[in-house]
Short mmCIF file of C-alpha atoms and ligand atoms in Angstrom, two decimals:
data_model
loop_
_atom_site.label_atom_id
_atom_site.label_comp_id
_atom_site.label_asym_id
_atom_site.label_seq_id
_atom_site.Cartn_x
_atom_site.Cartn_y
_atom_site.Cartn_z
CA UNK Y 1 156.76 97.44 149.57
CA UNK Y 2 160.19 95.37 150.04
CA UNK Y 3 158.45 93.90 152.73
CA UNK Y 4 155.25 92.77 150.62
CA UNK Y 5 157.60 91.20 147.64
CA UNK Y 6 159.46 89.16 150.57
CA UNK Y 7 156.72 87.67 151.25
CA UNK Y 8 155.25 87.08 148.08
CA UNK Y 9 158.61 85.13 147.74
CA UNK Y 10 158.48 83.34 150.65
CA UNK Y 11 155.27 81.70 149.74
CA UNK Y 12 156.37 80.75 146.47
CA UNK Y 13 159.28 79.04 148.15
CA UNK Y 14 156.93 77.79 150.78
CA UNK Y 15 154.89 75.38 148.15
CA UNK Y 16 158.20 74.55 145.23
CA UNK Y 17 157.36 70.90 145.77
CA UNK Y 18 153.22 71.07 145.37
CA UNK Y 19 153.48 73.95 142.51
CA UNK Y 20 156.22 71.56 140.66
CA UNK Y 21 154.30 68.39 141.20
CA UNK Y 22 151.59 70.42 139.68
CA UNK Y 23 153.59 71.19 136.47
CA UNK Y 24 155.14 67.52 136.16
CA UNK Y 25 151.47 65.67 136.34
CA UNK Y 26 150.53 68.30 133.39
CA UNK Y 27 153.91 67.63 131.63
CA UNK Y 28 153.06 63.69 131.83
CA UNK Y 29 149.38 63.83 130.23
CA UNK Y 30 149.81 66.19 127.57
CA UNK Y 31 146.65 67.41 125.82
CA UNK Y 32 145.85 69.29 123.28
CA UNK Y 33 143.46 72.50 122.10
CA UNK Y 34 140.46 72.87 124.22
CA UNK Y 35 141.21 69.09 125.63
CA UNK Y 36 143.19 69.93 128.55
CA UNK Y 37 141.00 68.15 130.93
CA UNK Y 38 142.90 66.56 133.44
CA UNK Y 39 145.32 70.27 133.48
CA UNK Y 40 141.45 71.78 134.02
CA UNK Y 41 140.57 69.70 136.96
CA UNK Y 42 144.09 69.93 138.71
CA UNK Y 43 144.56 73.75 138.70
CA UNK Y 44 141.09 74.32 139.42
CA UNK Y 45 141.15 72.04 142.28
CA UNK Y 46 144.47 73.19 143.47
CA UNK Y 47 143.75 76.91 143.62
CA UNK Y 48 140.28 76.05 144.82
CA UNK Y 49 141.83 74.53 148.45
CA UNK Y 50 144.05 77.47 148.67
CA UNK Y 51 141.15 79.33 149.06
CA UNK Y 52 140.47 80.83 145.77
CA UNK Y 53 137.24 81.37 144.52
CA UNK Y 54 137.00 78.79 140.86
CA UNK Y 55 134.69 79.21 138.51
CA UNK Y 56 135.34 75.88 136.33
CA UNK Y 57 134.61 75.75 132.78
CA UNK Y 58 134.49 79.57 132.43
CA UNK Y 59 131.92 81.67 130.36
CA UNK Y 60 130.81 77.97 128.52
CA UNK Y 61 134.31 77.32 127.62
CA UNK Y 62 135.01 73.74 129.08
CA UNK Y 63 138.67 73.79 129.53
CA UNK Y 64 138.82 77.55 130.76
CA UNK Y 65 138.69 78.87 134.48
CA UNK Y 66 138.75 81.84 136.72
CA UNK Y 67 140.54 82.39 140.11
CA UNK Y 68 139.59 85.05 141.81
CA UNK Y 69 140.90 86.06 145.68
CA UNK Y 70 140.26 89.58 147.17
CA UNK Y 71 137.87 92.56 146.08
CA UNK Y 72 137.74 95.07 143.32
CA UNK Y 73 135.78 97.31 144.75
CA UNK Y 74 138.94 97.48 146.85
CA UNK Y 75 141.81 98.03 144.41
CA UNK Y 76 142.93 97.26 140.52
CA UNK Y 77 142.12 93.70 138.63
CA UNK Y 78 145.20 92.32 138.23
CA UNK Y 79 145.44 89.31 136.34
CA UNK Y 80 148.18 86.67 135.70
CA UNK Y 81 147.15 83.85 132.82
CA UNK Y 82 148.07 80.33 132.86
CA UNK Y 83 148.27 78.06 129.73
CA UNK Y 84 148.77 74.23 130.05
CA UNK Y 85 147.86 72.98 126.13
CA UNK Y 86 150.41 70.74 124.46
CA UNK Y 87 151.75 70.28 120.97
CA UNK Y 88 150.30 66.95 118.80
CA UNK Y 89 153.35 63.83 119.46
CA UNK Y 90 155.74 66.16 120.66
CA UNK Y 91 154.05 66.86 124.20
CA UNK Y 92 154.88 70.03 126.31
CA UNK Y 93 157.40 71.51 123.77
CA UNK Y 94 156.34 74.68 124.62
CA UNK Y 95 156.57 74.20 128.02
CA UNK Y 96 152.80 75.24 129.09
CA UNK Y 97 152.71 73.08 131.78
CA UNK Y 98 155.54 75.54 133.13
CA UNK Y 99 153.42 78.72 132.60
CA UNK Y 100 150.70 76.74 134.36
CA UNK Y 101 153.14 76.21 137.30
CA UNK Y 102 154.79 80.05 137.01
CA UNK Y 103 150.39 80.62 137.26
CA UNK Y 104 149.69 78.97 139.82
CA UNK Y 105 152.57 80.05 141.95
CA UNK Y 106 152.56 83.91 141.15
CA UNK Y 107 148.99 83.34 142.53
CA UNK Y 108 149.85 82.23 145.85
CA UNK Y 109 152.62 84.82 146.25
CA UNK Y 110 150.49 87.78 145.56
CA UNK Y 111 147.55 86.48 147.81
CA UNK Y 112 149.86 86.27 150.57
CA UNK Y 113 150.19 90.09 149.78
CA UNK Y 114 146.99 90.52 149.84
CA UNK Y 115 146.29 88.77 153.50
CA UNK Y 116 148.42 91.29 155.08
CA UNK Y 117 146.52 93.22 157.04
CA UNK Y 118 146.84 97.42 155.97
CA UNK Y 119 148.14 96.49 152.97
CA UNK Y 120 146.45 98.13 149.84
CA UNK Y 121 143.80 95.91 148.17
CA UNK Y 122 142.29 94.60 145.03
CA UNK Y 123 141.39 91.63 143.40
CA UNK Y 124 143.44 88.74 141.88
CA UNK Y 125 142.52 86.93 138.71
CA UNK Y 126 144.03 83.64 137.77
CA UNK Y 127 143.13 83.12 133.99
CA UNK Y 128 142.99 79.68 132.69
CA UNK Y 129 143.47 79.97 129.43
CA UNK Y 130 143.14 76.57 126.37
CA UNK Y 131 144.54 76.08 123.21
CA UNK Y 132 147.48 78.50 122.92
CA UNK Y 133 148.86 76.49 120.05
CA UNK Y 134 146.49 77.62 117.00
CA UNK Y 135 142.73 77.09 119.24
CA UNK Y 136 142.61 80.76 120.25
CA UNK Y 137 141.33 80.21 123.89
CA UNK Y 138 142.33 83.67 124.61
CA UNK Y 139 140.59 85.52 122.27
CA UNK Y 140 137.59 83.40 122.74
CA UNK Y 141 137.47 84.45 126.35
CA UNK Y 142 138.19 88.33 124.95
CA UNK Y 143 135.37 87.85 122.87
CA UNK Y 144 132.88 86.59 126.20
CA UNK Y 145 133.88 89.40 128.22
CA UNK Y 146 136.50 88.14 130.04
CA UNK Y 147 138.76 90.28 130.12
CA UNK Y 148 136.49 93.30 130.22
CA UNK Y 149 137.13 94.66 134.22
CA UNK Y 150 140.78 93.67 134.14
CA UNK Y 151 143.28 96.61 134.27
CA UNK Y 152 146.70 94.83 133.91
CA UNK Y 153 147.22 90.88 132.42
CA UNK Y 154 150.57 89.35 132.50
CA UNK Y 155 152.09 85.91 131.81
CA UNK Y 156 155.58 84.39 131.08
CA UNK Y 157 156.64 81.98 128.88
CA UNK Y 158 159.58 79.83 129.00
CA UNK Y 159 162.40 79.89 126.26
CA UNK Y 160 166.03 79.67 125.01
CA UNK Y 161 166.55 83.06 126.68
CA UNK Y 162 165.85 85.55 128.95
CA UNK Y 163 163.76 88.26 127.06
CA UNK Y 164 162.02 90.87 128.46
CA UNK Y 165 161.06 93.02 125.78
CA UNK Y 166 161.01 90.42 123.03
CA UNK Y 167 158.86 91.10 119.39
CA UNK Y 168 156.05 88.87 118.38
CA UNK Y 169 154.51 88.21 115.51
CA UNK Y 170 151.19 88.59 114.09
CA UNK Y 171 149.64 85.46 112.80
CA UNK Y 172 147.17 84.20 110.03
CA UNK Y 173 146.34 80.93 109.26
CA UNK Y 174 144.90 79.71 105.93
CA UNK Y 175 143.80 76.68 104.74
CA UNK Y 176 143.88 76.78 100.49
CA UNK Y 177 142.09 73.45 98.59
CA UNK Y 178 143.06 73.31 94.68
CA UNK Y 179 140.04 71.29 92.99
CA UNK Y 180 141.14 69.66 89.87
CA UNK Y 181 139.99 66.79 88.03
CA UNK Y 182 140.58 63.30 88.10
CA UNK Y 183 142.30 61.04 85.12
CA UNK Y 184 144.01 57.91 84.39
CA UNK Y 185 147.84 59.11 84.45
CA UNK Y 186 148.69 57.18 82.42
CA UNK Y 187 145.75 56.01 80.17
CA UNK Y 188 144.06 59.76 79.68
CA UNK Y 189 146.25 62.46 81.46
CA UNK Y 190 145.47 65.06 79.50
CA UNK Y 191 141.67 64.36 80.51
CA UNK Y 192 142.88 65.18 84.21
CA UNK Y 193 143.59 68.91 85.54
CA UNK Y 194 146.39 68.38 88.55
CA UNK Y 195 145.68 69.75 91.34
CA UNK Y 196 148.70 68.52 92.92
CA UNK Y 197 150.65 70.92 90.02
CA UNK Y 198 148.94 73.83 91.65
CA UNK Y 199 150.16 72.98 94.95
CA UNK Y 200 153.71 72.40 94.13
CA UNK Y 201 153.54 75.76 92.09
CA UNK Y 202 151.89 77.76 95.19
CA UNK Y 203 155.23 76.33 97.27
CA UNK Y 204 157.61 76.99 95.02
CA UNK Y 205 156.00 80.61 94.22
CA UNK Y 206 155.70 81.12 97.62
CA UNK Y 207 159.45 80.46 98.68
CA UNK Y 208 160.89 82.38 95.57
CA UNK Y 209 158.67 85.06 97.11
CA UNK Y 210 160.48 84.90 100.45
CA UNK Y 211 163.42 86.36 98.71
CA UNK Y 212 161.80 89.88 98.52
CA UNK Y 213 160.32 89.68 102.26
CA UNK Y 214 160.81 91.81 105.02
CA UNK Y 215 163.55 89.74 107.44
CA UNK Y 216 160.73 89.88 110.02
CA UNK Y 217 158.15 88.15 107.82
CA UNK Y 218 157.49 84.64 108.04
CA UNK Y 219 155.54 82.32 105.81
CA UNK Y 220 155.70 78.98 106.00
CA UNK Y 221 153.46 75.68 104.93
CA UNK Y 222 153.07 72.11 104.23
CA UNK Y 223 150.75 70.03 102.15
CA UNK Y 224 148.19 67.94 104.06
CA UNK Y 225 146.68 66.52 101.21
CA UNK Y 226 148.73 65.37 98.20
CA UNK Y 227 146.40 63.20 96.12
CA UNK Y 228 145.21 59.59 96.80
CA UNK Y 229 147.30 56.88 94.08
CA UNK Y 230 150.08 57.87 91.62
CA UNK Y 231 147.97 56.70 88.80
CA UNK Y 232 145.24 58.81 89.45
CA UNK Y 233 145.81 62.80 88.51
CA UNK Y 234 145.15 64.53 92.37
CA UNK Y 235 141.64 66.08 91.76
CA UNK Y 236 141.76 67.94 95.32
CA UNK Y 237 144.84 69.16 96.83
CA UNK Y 238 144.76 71.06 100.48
CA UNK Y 239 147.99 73.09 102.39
CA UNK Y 240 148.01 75.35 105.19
CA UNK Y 241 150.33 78.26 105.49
CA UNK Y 242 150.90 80.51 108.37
CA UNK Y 243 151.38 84.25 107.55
CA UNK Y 244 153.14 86.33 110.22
CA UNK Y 245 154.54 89.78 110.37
CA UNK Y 246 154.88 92.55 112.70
CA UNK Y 247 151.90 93.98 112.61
CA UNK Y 248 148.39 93.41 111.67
CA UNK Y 249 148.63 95.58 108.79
CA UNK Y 250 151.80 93.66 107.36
CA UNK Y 251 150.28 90.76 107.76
CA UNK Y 252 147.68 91.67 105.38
CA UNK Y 253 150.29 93.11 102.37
CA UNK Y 254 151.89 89.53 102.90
CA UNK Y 255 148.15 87.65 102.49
CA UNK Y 256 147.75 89.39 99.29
CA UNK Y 257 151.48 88.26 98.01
CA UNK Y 258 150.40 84.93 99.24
CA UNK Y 259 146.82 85.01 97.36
CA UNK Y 260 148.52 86.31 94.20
CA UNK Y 261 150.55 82.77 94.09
CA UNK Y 262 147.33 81.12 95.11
CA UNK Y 263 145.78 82.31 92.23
CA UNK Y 264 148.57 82.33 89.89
CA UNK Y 265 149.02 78.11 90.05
CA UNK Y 266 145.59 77.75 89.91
CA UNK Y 267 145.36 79.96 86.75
CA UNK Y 268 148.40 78.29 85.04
CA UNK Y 269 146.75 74.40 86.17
CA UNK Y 270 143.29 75.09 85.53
CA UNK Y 271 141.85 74.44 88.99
CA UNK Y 272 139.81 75.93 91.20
CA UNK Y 273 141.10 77.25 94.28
CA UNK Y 274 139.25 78.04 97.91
CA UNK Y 275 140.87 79.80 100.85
CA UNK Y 276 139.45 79.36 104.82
CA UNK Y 277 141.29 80.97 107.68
CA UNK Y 278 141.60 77.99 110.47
CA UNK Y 279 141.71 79.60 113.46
CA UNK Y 280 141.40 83.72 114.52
CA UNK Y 281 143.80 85.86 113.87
CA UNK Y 282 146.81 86.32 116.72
CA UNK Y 283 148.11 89.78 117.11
CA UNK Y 284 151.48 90.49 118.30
CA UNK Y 285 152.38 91.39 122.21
CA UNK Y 286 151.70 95.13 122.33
CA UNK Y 287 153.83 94.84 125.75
CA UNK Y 288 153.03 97.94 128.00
CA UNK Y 289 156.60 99.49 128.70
CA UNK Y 290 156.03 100.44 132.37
CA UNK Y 291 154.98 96.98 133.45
CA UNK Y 292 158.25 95.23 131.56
CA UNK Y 293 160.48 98.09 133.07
CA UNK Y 294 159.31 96.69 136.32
CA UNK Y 295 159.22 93.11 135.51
CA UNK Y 296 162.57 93.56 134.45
CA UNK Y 297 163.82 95.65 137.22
CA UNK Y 298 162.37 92.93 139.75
CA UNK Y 299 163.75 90.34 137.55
CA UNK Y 300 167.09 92.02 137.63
CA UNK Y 301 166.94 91.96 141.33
CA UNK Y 302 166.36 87.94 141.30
CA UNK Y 303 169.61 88.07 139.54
CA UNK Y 304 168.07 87.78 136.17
CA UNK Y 305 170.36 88.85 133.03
CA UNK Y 306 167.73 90.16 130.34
CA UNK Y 307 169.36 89.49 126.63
CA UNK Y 308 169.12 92.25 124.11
CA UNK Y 309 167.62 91.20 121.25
CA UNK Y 310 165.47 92.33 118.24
CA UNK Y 311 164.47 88.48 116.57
CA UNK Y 312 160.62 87.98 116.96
CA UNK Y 313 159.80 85.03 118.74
CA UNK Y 314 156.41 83.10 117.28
CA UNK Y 315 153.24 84.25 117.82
CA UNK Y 316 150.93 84.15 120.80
CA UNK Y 317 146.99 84.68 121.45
CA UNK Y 318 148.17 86.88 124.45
CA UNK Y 319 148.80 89.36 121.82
CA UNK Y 320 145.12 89.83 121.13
CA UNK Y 321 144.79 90.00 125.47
CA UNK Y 322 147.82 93.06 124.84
CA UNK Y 323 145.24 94.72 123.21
CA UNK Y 324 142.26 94.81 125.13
CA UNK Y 325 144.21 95.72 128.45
CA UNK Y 326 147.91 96.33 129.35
CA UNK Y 327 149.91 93.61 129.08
CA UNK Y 328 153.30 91.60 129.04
CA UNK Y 329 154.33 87.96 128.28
CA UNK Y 330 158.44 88.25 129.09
CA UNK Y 331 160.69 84.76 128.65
CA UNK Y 332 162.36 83.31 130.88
CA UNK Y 333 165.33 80.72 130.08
CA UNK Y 334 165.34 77.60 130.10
CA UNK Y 335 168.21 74.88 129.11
CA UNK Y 336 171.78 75.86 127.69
CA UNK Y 337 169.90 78.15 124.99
CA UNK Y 338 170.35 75.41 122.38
CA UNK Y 339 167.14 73.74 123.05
CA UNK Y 340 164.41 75.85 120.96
CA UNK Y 341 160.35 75.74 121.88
CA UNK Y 342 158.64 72.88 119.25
CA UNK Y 343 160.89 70.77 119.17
CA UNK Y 344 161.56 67.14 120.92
CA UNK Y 345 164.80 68.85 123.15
CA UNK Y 346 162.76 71.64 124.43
CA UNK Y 347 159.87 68.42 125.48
CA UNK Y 348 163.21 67.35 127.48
CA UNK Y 349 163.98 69.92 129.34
CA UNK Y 350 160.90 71.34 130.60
CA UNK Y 351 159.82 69.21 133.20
CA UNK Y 352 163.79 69.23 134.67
CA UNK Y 353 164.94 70.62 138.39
CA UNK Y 354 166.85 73.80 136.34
CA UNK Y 355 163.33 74.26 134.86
CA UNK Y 356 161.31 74.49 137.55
CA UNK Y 357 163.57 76.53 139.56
CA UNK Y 358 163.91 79.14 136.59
CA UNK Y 359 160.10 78.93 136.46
CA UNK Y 360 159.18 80.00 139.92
CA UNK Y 361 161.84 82.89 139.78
CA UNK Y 362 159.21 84.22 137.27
CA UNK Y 363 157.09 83.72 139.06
CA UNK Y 364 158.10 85.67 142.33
CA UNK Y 365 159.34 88.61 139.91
CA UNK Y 366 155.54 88.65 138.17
CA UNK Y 367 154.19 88.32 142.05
CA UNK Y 368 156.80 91.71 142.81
CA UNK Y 369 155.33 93.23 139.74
CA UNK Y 370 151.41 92.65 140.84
CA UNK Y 371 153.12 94.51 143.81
CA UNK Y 372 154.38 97.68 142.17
CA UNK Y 373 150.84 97.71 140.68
CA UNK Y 374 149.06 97.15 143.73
CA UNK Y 375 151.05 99.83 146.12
CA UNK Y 376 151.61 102.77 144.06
CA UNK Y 377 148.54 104.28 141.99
CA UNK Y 378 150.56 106.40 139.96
CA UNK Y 379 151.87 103.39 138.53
CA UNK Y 380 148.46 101.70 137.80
CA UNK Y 381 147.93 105.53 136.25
CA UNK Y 382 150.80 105.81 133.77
CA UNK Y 383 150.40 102.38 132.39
CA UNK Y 384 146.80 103.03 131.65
CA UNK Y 385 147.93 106.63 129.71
CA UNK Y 386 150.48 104.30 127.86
CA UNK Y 387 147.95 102.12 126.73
CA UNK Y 388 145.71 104.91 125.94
CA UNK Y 389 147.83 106.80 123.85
CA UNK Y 390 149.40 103.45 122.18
CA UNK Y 391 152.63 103.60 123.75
CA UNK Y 392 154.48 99.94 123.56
CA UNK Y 393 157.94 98.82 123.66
ZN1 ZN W 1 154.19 77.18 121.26
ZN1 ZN W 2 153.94 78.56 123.96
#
């Protein structure tokens, strides 16, 4: 087995400069949700002449793909994801084109496992997965089947720290539109009903309601519509809020909260309200224990320090992908720990040397993970009873 993660490692080593490349061409043409063309076409053509088998544009989706190398009649599915979407103006401030790199990479290093001759089998799946950042690629791909012969998915993200068993959050996103009417504000106000009022109420209602959250809950908004002229009353008003919690289930107690100041503005304003949820629902990262015990054992042995830490980090559509088969999504660091995902720094610093390096260590310790799996069925046998039974971290 030693022998089979040294080599995995090797061949990571072996292609730094094209797998890099790779990341810094997707880190100069940022695109966004379901747009990531050019990312598309240079991960599917770069896996394709290492002698994967691509399926472009996969199950109808344009920007998704498949990787496959080996045979599953041979062994487990195991399946490492790739993301590559950017953020609107601020470009990769997630750092996707990193996990596309970390993909890409881990993919190489496990075929080269899977070449050696004797050496157990199965088959490989590179996921290419769109619009992370509020499109839902993942869950559309859930919901084509995707995912359905896969026994173990795993990806890693880059962040201000090293976190293996990190919390994420569940997410819902709602658009709400306040119809009022319009007026002369100054001629005939009190012919008007402001829907701008009801707005201003639902924030203000909503951050006096923060007070009695949970400290894991998270609510947060902005108005994309305000009205049109100050001397017209604002007959349509629109904001979009994001609801997270935990779980599922707390997400829903903190929708009704959220619908009770909804309702409440529009009530004391006199408009009518209407509430649309944007994009599907994330779940948080049910992350399988046994597979982050590994990852962070073969981490560990890469010289990673893991920090301990109970703060949920954002919300991701692998969560949905953690619940259809066993799954993790560690973080790796990136930076001095200062520089936080969405934001111009974290842009900076993810297409630097430090970056890159940090990026293909998780790589090779995802690639000695796919190993574990791949060698030792009891493994493969007590993550599936974990999932089964509901067991997470
Ligand atoms: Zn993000
Ligand atoms: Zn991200």
């Amino acid at each position: 087995m030693a022998e089979l993660k040294a080599r995995a490692i090797a061949e990571i080593e072996k292609y730094t400069d094209e797998c890099k490349k790779i990341s810094e061409e997707i880190w100069n043409n940022p695109e966004l949700d379901f747009n990531e063309h050019k990312a598309h076409t240079l991960l599917t053509n770069f896996l394709e002449g290492k002698g994967f088998h691509v399926e472009r544009s996969y199950l109808g989706i344009q920007t998704a793909f498949r990787a496959t190398f080996g045979d599953e009649s041979t062994g487990p599915n195991v399946c490492v994801i790739c993301e590559y979407d950017a953020l609107p103006e601020i470009g990769h401030a997630c750092g996707h084109n990193l996990i596309a790199e970390a993909g890409i990479a881990a993919a190489l290093g496990i075929k080269a496992t899977l070449e050696v001759y004797g050496a157990p089998k199965g088959l490989l799946t590179i996921m290419g997965t769109p619009a992370e950042e509020g499109g839902g690629g993942k869950i559309k791909l859930i919901e084509k089947g995707a995912f359905e012969k896969i026994d173990v998915a795993m990806m890693v993200h880059p962040s201000p720290a090293n976190i293996v068993k990190s919390k994420t959050l569940s997410v819902m996103r709602l658009e709400v539109i306040f119809h009022g009417k319009a007026a002369h504000a100054a001629a005939f106000p009190w012919e008007g009903v402001n829907a701008l009022d009801a707005a201003v109420m639902t924030y203000n209602s909503i951050s006096m309601l923060r007070q009695q959250m949970k400290p894991t809950w998270r609510v947060h908004g902005i108005i994309t519509n305000g009205g049109t002229k100050p001397n017209i009353i604002p007959e349509l008003t629109k904001m979009e809020y994001y609801l997270r919690a935990l779980t599922k289930g707390e997400v829903k107690e903190l929708y009704d909260k959220v619908m009770a100041c909804y309702e409440a503005a529009a009530k004391a304003t006199g408009c009518t309200f209407e509430v649309t949820e944007t994009t599907p629902f994330y779940e948080d990262v049910n992350a399988n224990p046994t597979l982050s015990n590994l990852y962070e054992s073969n981490a560990g042995n890469l010289g990673i320090v893991f920090a301990k830490t109970d703060v949920p980090r954002g919300s991701t559509d692998m969560g949905n992908v953690s619940y259809v088969v066993p799954s993790i999504h560690p973080m790796y660091k990136i930076g001095d720990g200062t520089q936080t995902n969405h934001t111009r720094e974290f842009t900076a610093i993810t297409n630097t040397p430090e970056a890159h390096q940090n990026t293909l260590t998780a790589a090779k310790a995802i690639s000695m993970t796919v190993v574990d799996v791949l060698t030792n069925p009891a493994v493969l046998e007590q993550i599936k009873k974990e999932f089964a039974s509901g067991i997470r971290i």
